[in-house]
Coordinates of N, CA, C and O in Angstrom, one line a residue:
X129 N -33.8 -10.5 32.3 CA -32.7 -10.7 31.4 C -31.3 -10.7 32.0 O -31.1 -9.8 32.8
X130 N -30.5 -11.6 31.7 CA -29.2 -11.7 32.3 C -28.3 -10.7 31.6 O -28.3 -10.5 30.4
X131 N -27.4 -10.1 32.4 CA -26.4 -9.2 31.9 C -25.2 -10.0 31.4 O -24.7 -11.0 32.0
X132 N -24.7 -9.7 30.2 CA -23.5 -10.4 29.6 C -22.3 -10.0 30.3 O -22.1 -8.9 30.9
X133 N -21.4 -11.0 30.4 CA -20.1 -10.8 31.0 C -19.2 -10.0 30.0 O -18.8 -10.5 29.0
X134 N -19.0 -8.8 30.3 CA -18.2 -7.9 29.5 C -17.1 -7.3 30.3 O -17.3 -7.1 31.5
X135 N -16.0 -7.0 29.7 CA -14.9 -6.3 30.4 C -14.9 -4.8 30.0 O -15.1 -4.5 28.8
X136 N -14.7 -4.0 30.9 CA -14.6 -2.6 30.6 C -13.1 -2.3 30.1 O -12.2 -3.0 30.5
X137 N -12.9 -1.4 29.2 CA -11.6 -1.2 28.6 C -10.5 -1.0 29.7 O -9.4 -1.4 29.5
X138 N -10.9 -0.4 30.8 CA -9.9 -0.1 31.9 C -9.4 -1.5 32.5 O -8.3 -1.6 33.0
X139 N -10.3 -2.5 32.5 CA -10.0 -3.8 33.0 C -8.9 -4.5 32.1 O -8.2 -5.3 32.6
X140 N -8.9 -4.2 30.9 CA -7.9 -4.8 29.9 C -6.5 -4.5 30.3 O -5.6 -5.3 30.0
X141 N -6.2 -3.3 30.8 CA -4.9 -2.9 31.1 C -4.3 -3.9 32.2 O -3.1 -4.2 32.1
X142 N -5.1 -4.3 33.1 CA -4.6 -5.2 34.1 C -4.3 -6.6 33.6 O -3.5 -7.3 34.1
X143 N -4.9 -7.0 32.5 CA -4.7 -8.3 31.9 C -3.4 -8.4 31.0 O -2.9 -9.4 30.7
X144 N -2.9 -7.2 30.6 CA -1.8 -7.2 29.7 C -0.5 -7.2 30.5 O -0.2 -6.3 31.2
X145 N 0.2 -8.4 30.3 CA 1.5 -8.5 31.1 C 2.7 -8.2 30.2 O 3.8 -8.2 30.7
X146 N 2.5 -7.9 29.0 CA 3.6 -7.6 28.1 C 4.1 -6.2 28.3 O 3.4 -5.3 28.5
X147 N 5.4 -6.1 28.4 CA 6.0 -4.8 28.7 C 5.9 -3.9 27.4 O 5.8 -4.4 26.3
X148 N 5.9 -2.6 27.6 CA 5.9 -1.7 26.5 C 7.3 -1.7 25.8 O 8.3 -1.6 26.5
X149 N 7.3 -1.8 24.5 CA 8.6 -1.9 23.8 C 9.1 -0.4 23.5 O 8.3 0.4 23.1
X150 N 10.4 -0.2 23.8 CA 11.0 1.1 23.5 C 11.7 1.0 22.2 O 11.9 -0.1 21.6
X151 N 12.2 2.2 21.7 CA 13.0 2.2 20.4 C 14.2 1.4 20.6 O 14.7 0.7 19.6
X152 N 14.8 1.4 21.7 CA 16.0 0.6 22.0 C 15.7 -0.9 21.8 O 16.5 -1.7 21.3
X153 N 14.6 -1.3 22.4 CA 14.2 -2.7 22.2 C 14.1 -3.2 20.8 O 14.5 -4.2 20.4
X154 N 13.5 -2.3 20.0 CA 13.3 -2.6 18.5 C 14.7 -2.6 17.8 O 14.9 -3.4 17.0
X155 N 15.6 -1.7 18.2 CA 16.9 -1.6 17.6 C 17.7 -2.9 17.9 O 18.5 -3.3 17.1
X156 N 17.5 -3.4 19.1 CA 18.3 -4.6 19.5 C 17.6 -5.9 19.2 O 18.1 -7.0 19.5
X157 N 16.4 -5.9 18.6 CA 15.7 -7.1 18.3 C 16.4 -7.9 17.2 O 17.1 -7.4 16.3
X158 N 16.3 -9.2 17.3 CA 16.9 -10.2 16.4 C 15.8 -10.9 15.6 O 14.9 -11.5 16.3
X159 N 15.8 -10.9 14.3 CA 14.8 -11.6 13.5 C 15.2 -13.1 13.6 O 16.4 -13.5 13.3
X160 N 14.3 -14.0 13.9 CA 14.5 -15.4 14.0 C 13.5 -16.2 13.2 O 12.4 -15.8 13.1
X161 N 14.0 -17.3 12.7 CA 13.1 -18.3 12.1 C 13.3 -19.5 12.9 O 14.4 -20.1 13.0
X162 N 12.2 -20.0 13.6 CA 12.4 -21.0 14.6 C 13.2 -20.4 15.7 O 12.8 -19.3 16.2
X163 N 14.3 -21.0 16.1 CA 15.1 -20.4 17.1 C 16.4 -19.8 16.6 O 17.2 -19.2 17.3
X164 N 16.6 -20.0 15.2 CA 17.9 -19.5 14.6 C 17.8 -18.1 14.2 O 16.8 -17.7 13.5
X165 N 18.8 -17.3 14.5 CA 18.7 -15.9 14.0 C 18.9 -15.9 12.5 O 19.7 -16.6 12.0
X166 N 18.2 -15.0 11.9 CA 18.3 -14.8 10.4 C 18.9 -13.4 10.2 O 18.4 -12.4 10.7
X167 N 19.9 -13.3 9.4 CA 20.5 -12.0 9.0 C 19.6 -11.2 8.2 O 18.6 -11.7 7.6
X168 N 19.9 -9.9 8.2 CA 19.1 -9.0 7.3 C 19.5 -9.3 5.9 O 20.5 -9.7 5.6
X169 N 18.5 -9.0 5.0 CA 18.8 -9.1 3.6 C 19.7 -8.0 3.1 O 19.7 -6.9 3.6
X170 N 20.4 -8.4 2.1 CA 21.4 -7.4 1.5 C 20.8 -6.8 0.3 O 20.3 -7.5 -0.6
X171 N 20.8 -5.4 0.3 CA 20.4 -4.7 -0.9 C 21.5 -4.7 -1.9 O 22.6 -4.3 -1.6
X172 N 21.1 -5.0 -3.2 CA 22.1 -5.0 -4.3 C 21.5 -4.4 -5.5 O 20.2 -4.3 -5.6
X173 N 22.3 -3.9 -6.4 CA 21.8 -3.5 -7.7 C 22.3 -4.5 -8.7 O 23.4 -4.9 -8.7
X174 N 21.4 -5.0 -9.6 CA 21.8 -6.0 -10.6 C 21.0 -5.7 -11.8 O 19.9 -5.2 -11.8
X175 N 21.5 -6.1 -13.0 CA 20.9 -5.9 -14.2 C 20.3 -7.2 -14.7 O 21.0 -8.2 -14.8
X176 N 19.0 -7.2 -15.0 CA 18.3 -8.4 -15.5 C 17.7 -8.1 -16.8 O 17.3 -7.0 -17.1
X177 N 17.5 -9.1 -17.6 CA 16.7 -9.0 -18.8 C 15.3 -8.6 -18.5 O 14.7 -9.1 -17.5
X178 N 14.7 -7.7 -19.3 CA 13.3 -7.3 -19.0 C 12.3 -8.4 -19.0 O 11.4 -8.4 -18.2
X179 N 12.5 -9.4 -19.9 CA 11.5 -10.5 -19.9 C 11.6 -11.4 -18.7 O 10.6 -11.9 -18.2
X180 N 12.8 -11.4 -18.0 CA 12.9 -12.2 -16.8 C 12.2 -11.5 -15.7 O 11.4 -12.1 -15.0
X181 N 12.3 -10.2 -15.6 CA 11.6 -9.4 -14.5 C 10.1 -9.5 -14.8 O 9.4 -9.7 -13.8
X182 N 9.7 -9.4 -16.0 CA 8.3 -9.4 -16.4 C 7.7 -10.8 -16.0 O 6.6 -10.8 -15.5
X183 N 8.4 -11.8 -16.2 CA 7.9 -13.2 -15.9 C 7.7 -13.3 -14.4 O 6.7 -13.8 -14.0
X184 N 8.7 -12.9 -13.6 CA 8.6 -13.0 -12.1 C 7.5 -12.1 -11.6 O 6.7 -12.5 -10.7
X185 N 7.3 -10.9 -12.2 CA 6.3 -10.0 -11.8 C 4.9 -10.7 -12.1 O 4.0 -10.6 -11.3
X186 N 4.8 -11.3 -13.3 CA 3.5 -11.9 -13.6 C 3.2 -13.1 -12.7 O 2.0 -13.3 -12.3
X187 N 4.2 -13.9 -12.3 CA 4.0 -15.0 -11.4 C 3.6 -14.5 -10.0 O 2.9 -15.2 -9.3
X188 N 4.2 -13.4 -9.6 CA 3.9 -12.8 -8.2 C 2.7 -11.9 -8.2 O 2.4 -11.3 -7.2
X189 N 2.1 -11.7 -9.3 CA 1.0 -10.7 -9.3 C 1.4 -9.3 -9.3 O 0.7 -8.4 -8.8
X190 N 2.7 -9.0 -9.6 CA 3.2 -7.6 -9.6 C 3.7 -7.2 -8.2 O 4.2 -6.1 -8.0
X191 N 3.4 -8.0 -7.2 CA 3.8 -7.6 -5.8 C 4.6 -8.8 -5.2 O 4.1 -9.9 -5.2
X192 N 5.7 -8.5 -4.7 CA 6.5 -9.6 -4.0 C 7.4 -10.3 -5.0 O 7.8 -11.4 -4.7
X193 N 7.6 -9.8 -6.2 CA 8.4 -10.5 -7.2 C 9.8 -10.7 -6.8 O 10.4 -11.7 -7.1
X194 N 10.4 -9.8 -6.0 CA 11.8 -9.9 -5.6 C 11.9 -11.1 -4.6 O 12.9 -11.8 -4.6
X195 N 10.9 -11.3 -3.8 CA 10.9 -12.4 -2.8 C 10.8 -13.7 -3.6 O 11.5 -14.7 -3.3
X196 N 10.0 -13.7 -4.7 CA 9.9 -14.9 -5.5 C 11.3 -15.2 -6.2 O 11.7 -16.3 -6.3
X197 N 12.0 -14.1 -6.7 CA 13.3 -14.3 -7.3 C 14.3 -14.9 -6.2 O 15.1 -15.7 -6.5
X198 N 14.2 -14.3 -5.0 CA 15.1 -14.8 -4.0 C 14.9 -16.3 -3.7 O 15.8 -17.1 -3.5
X199 N 13.6 -16.7 -3.7 CA 13.3 -18.1 -3.4 C 13.8 -19.0 -4.5 O 14.3 -20.1 -4.3
X200 N 13.7 -18.5 -5.8 CA 14.2 -19.3 -6.9 C 15.7 -19.4 -6.9 O 16.3 -20.5 -7.1
X201 N 16.4 -18.4 -6.5 CA 17.9 -18.4 -6.3 C 18.3 -19.4 -5.2 O 19.2 -20.2 -5.3
X202 N 17.5 -19.4 -4.1 CA 17.8 -20.3 -3.0 C 17.6 -21.7 -3.4 O 18.4 -22.6 -3.1
X203 N 16.5 -22.0 -4.2 CA 16.3 -23.4 -4.7 C 17.4 -23.8 -5.7 O 17.9 -24.9 -5.7
X204 N 17.9 -22.8 -6.4 CA 19.1 -23.1 -7.3 C 20.3 -23.5 -6.5 O 21.0 -24.4 -6.9
X205 N 20.5 -22.8 -5.4 CA 21.6 -23.2 -4.5 C 21.5 -24.6 -4.0 O 22.4 -25.4 -3.9
X206 N 20.3 -25.0 -3.5 CA 20.0 -26.3 -3.0 C 20.2 -27.3 -4.1 O 20.8 -28.4 -3.9
X207 N 19.7 -27.0 -5.3 CA 19.9 -28.0 -6.4 C 21.4 -28.2 -6.8 O 21.8 -29.3 -7.1
X208 N 22.1 -27.1 -6.7 CA 23.6 -27.2 -7.0 C 24.2 -28.1 -6.0 O 25.1 -28.9 -6.3
X209 N 23.9 -28.0 -4.7 CA 24.5 -28.8 -3.7 C 24.1 -30.3 -4.0 O 25.0 -31.2 -3.8
X210 N 22.9 -30.5 -4.4 CA 22.5 -31.9 -4.7 C 23.2 -32.5 -5.8 O 23.7 -33.6 -5.8
X211 N 23.4 -31.7 -6.9 CA 24.1 -32.1 -8.1 C 25.6 -32.4 -7.7 O 26.1 -33.5 -8.1
X212 N 26.2 -31.6 -6.9 CA 27.6 -31.8 -6.5 C 27.7 -33.1 -5.7 O 28.6 -33.9 -5.8
X213 N 26.7 -33.3 -4.8 CA 26.8 -34.5 -3.9 C 26.6 -35.7 -4.8 O 27.3 -36.7 -4.6
X214 N 25.7 -35.7 -5.7 CA 25.5 -36.9 -6.6 C 26.7 -37.2 -7.4 O 27.1 -38.3 -7.6
X215 N 27.3 -36.1 -7.9 CA 28.6 -36.3 -8.7 C 29.7 -37.0 -7.9 O 30.4 -37.9 -8.3
X216 N 29.8 -36.5 -6.6 CA 30.8 -37.1 -5.7 C 30.5 -38.5 -5.4 O 31.4 -39.4 -5.5
X217 N 29.3 -38.9 -5.2 CA 28.9 -40.3 -4.9 C 29.2 -41.2 -6.1 O 29.7 -42.3 -6.0
X218 N 28.8 -40.7 -7.3 CA 29.1 -41.4 -8.5 C 30.6 -41.6 -8.7 O 31.0 -42.7 -9.1
X219 N 31.4 -40.6 -8.5 CA 32.8 -40.7 -8.6 C 33.4 -41.8 -7.7 O 34.2 -42.6 -8.1
X220 N 32.9 -41.7 -6.4 CA 33.3 -42.7 -5.4 C 33.0 -44.1 -5.8 O 33.7 -45.1 -5.7
X221 N 31.7 -44.3 -6.3 CA 31.3 -45.6 -6.7 C 32.1 -46.1 -7.9 O 32.4 -47.3 -8.0
X222 N 32.3 -45.3 -8.9 CA 33.1 -45.7 -10.1 C 34.5 -46.0 -9.7 O 35.2 -46.9 -10.3
X223 N 35.1 -45.3 -8.7 CA 36.5 -45.5 -8.3 C 36.6 -46.9 -7.6 O 37.6 -47.5 -7.7
X224 N 35.6 -47.3 -6.8 CA 35.7 -48.5 -6.1 C 35.3 -49.7 -6.9 O 35.6 -50.9 -6.6
X225 N 34.7 -49.5 -8.1 CA 34.3 -50.6 -8.9 C 35.4 -51.3 -9.7 O 36.4 -50.9 -9.9

C-alpha cells in the first residue's frame, strides 16, 4: 500500500509567507473596493416611520436591513443625477431648436 502525500503541521509554517499582523497594522489598514479607498460609514440617528423600517426589515429578513436602506438611498442618488442630466439635455435641445 502506498503512503499518501501528507504534510505535517510543522511543515505548514514554512509554507506561510504572510507576515503576522500587529494591532498597528490593523489600525493603519485602509478599506478598499477595487483599488479605491472607501471611507468608513458614518453613524447617525434618524427618525423613520415604523412601517418603513418594518418593510426594509421584512425585505432583508430582519438582518442587514440598514445595509439595504443604504443601498436604496445610494440608488436614489444615482437616479437624481440621471434626472438632472436628462433635464439639462432637454433644456439644451429646446434652446437650440
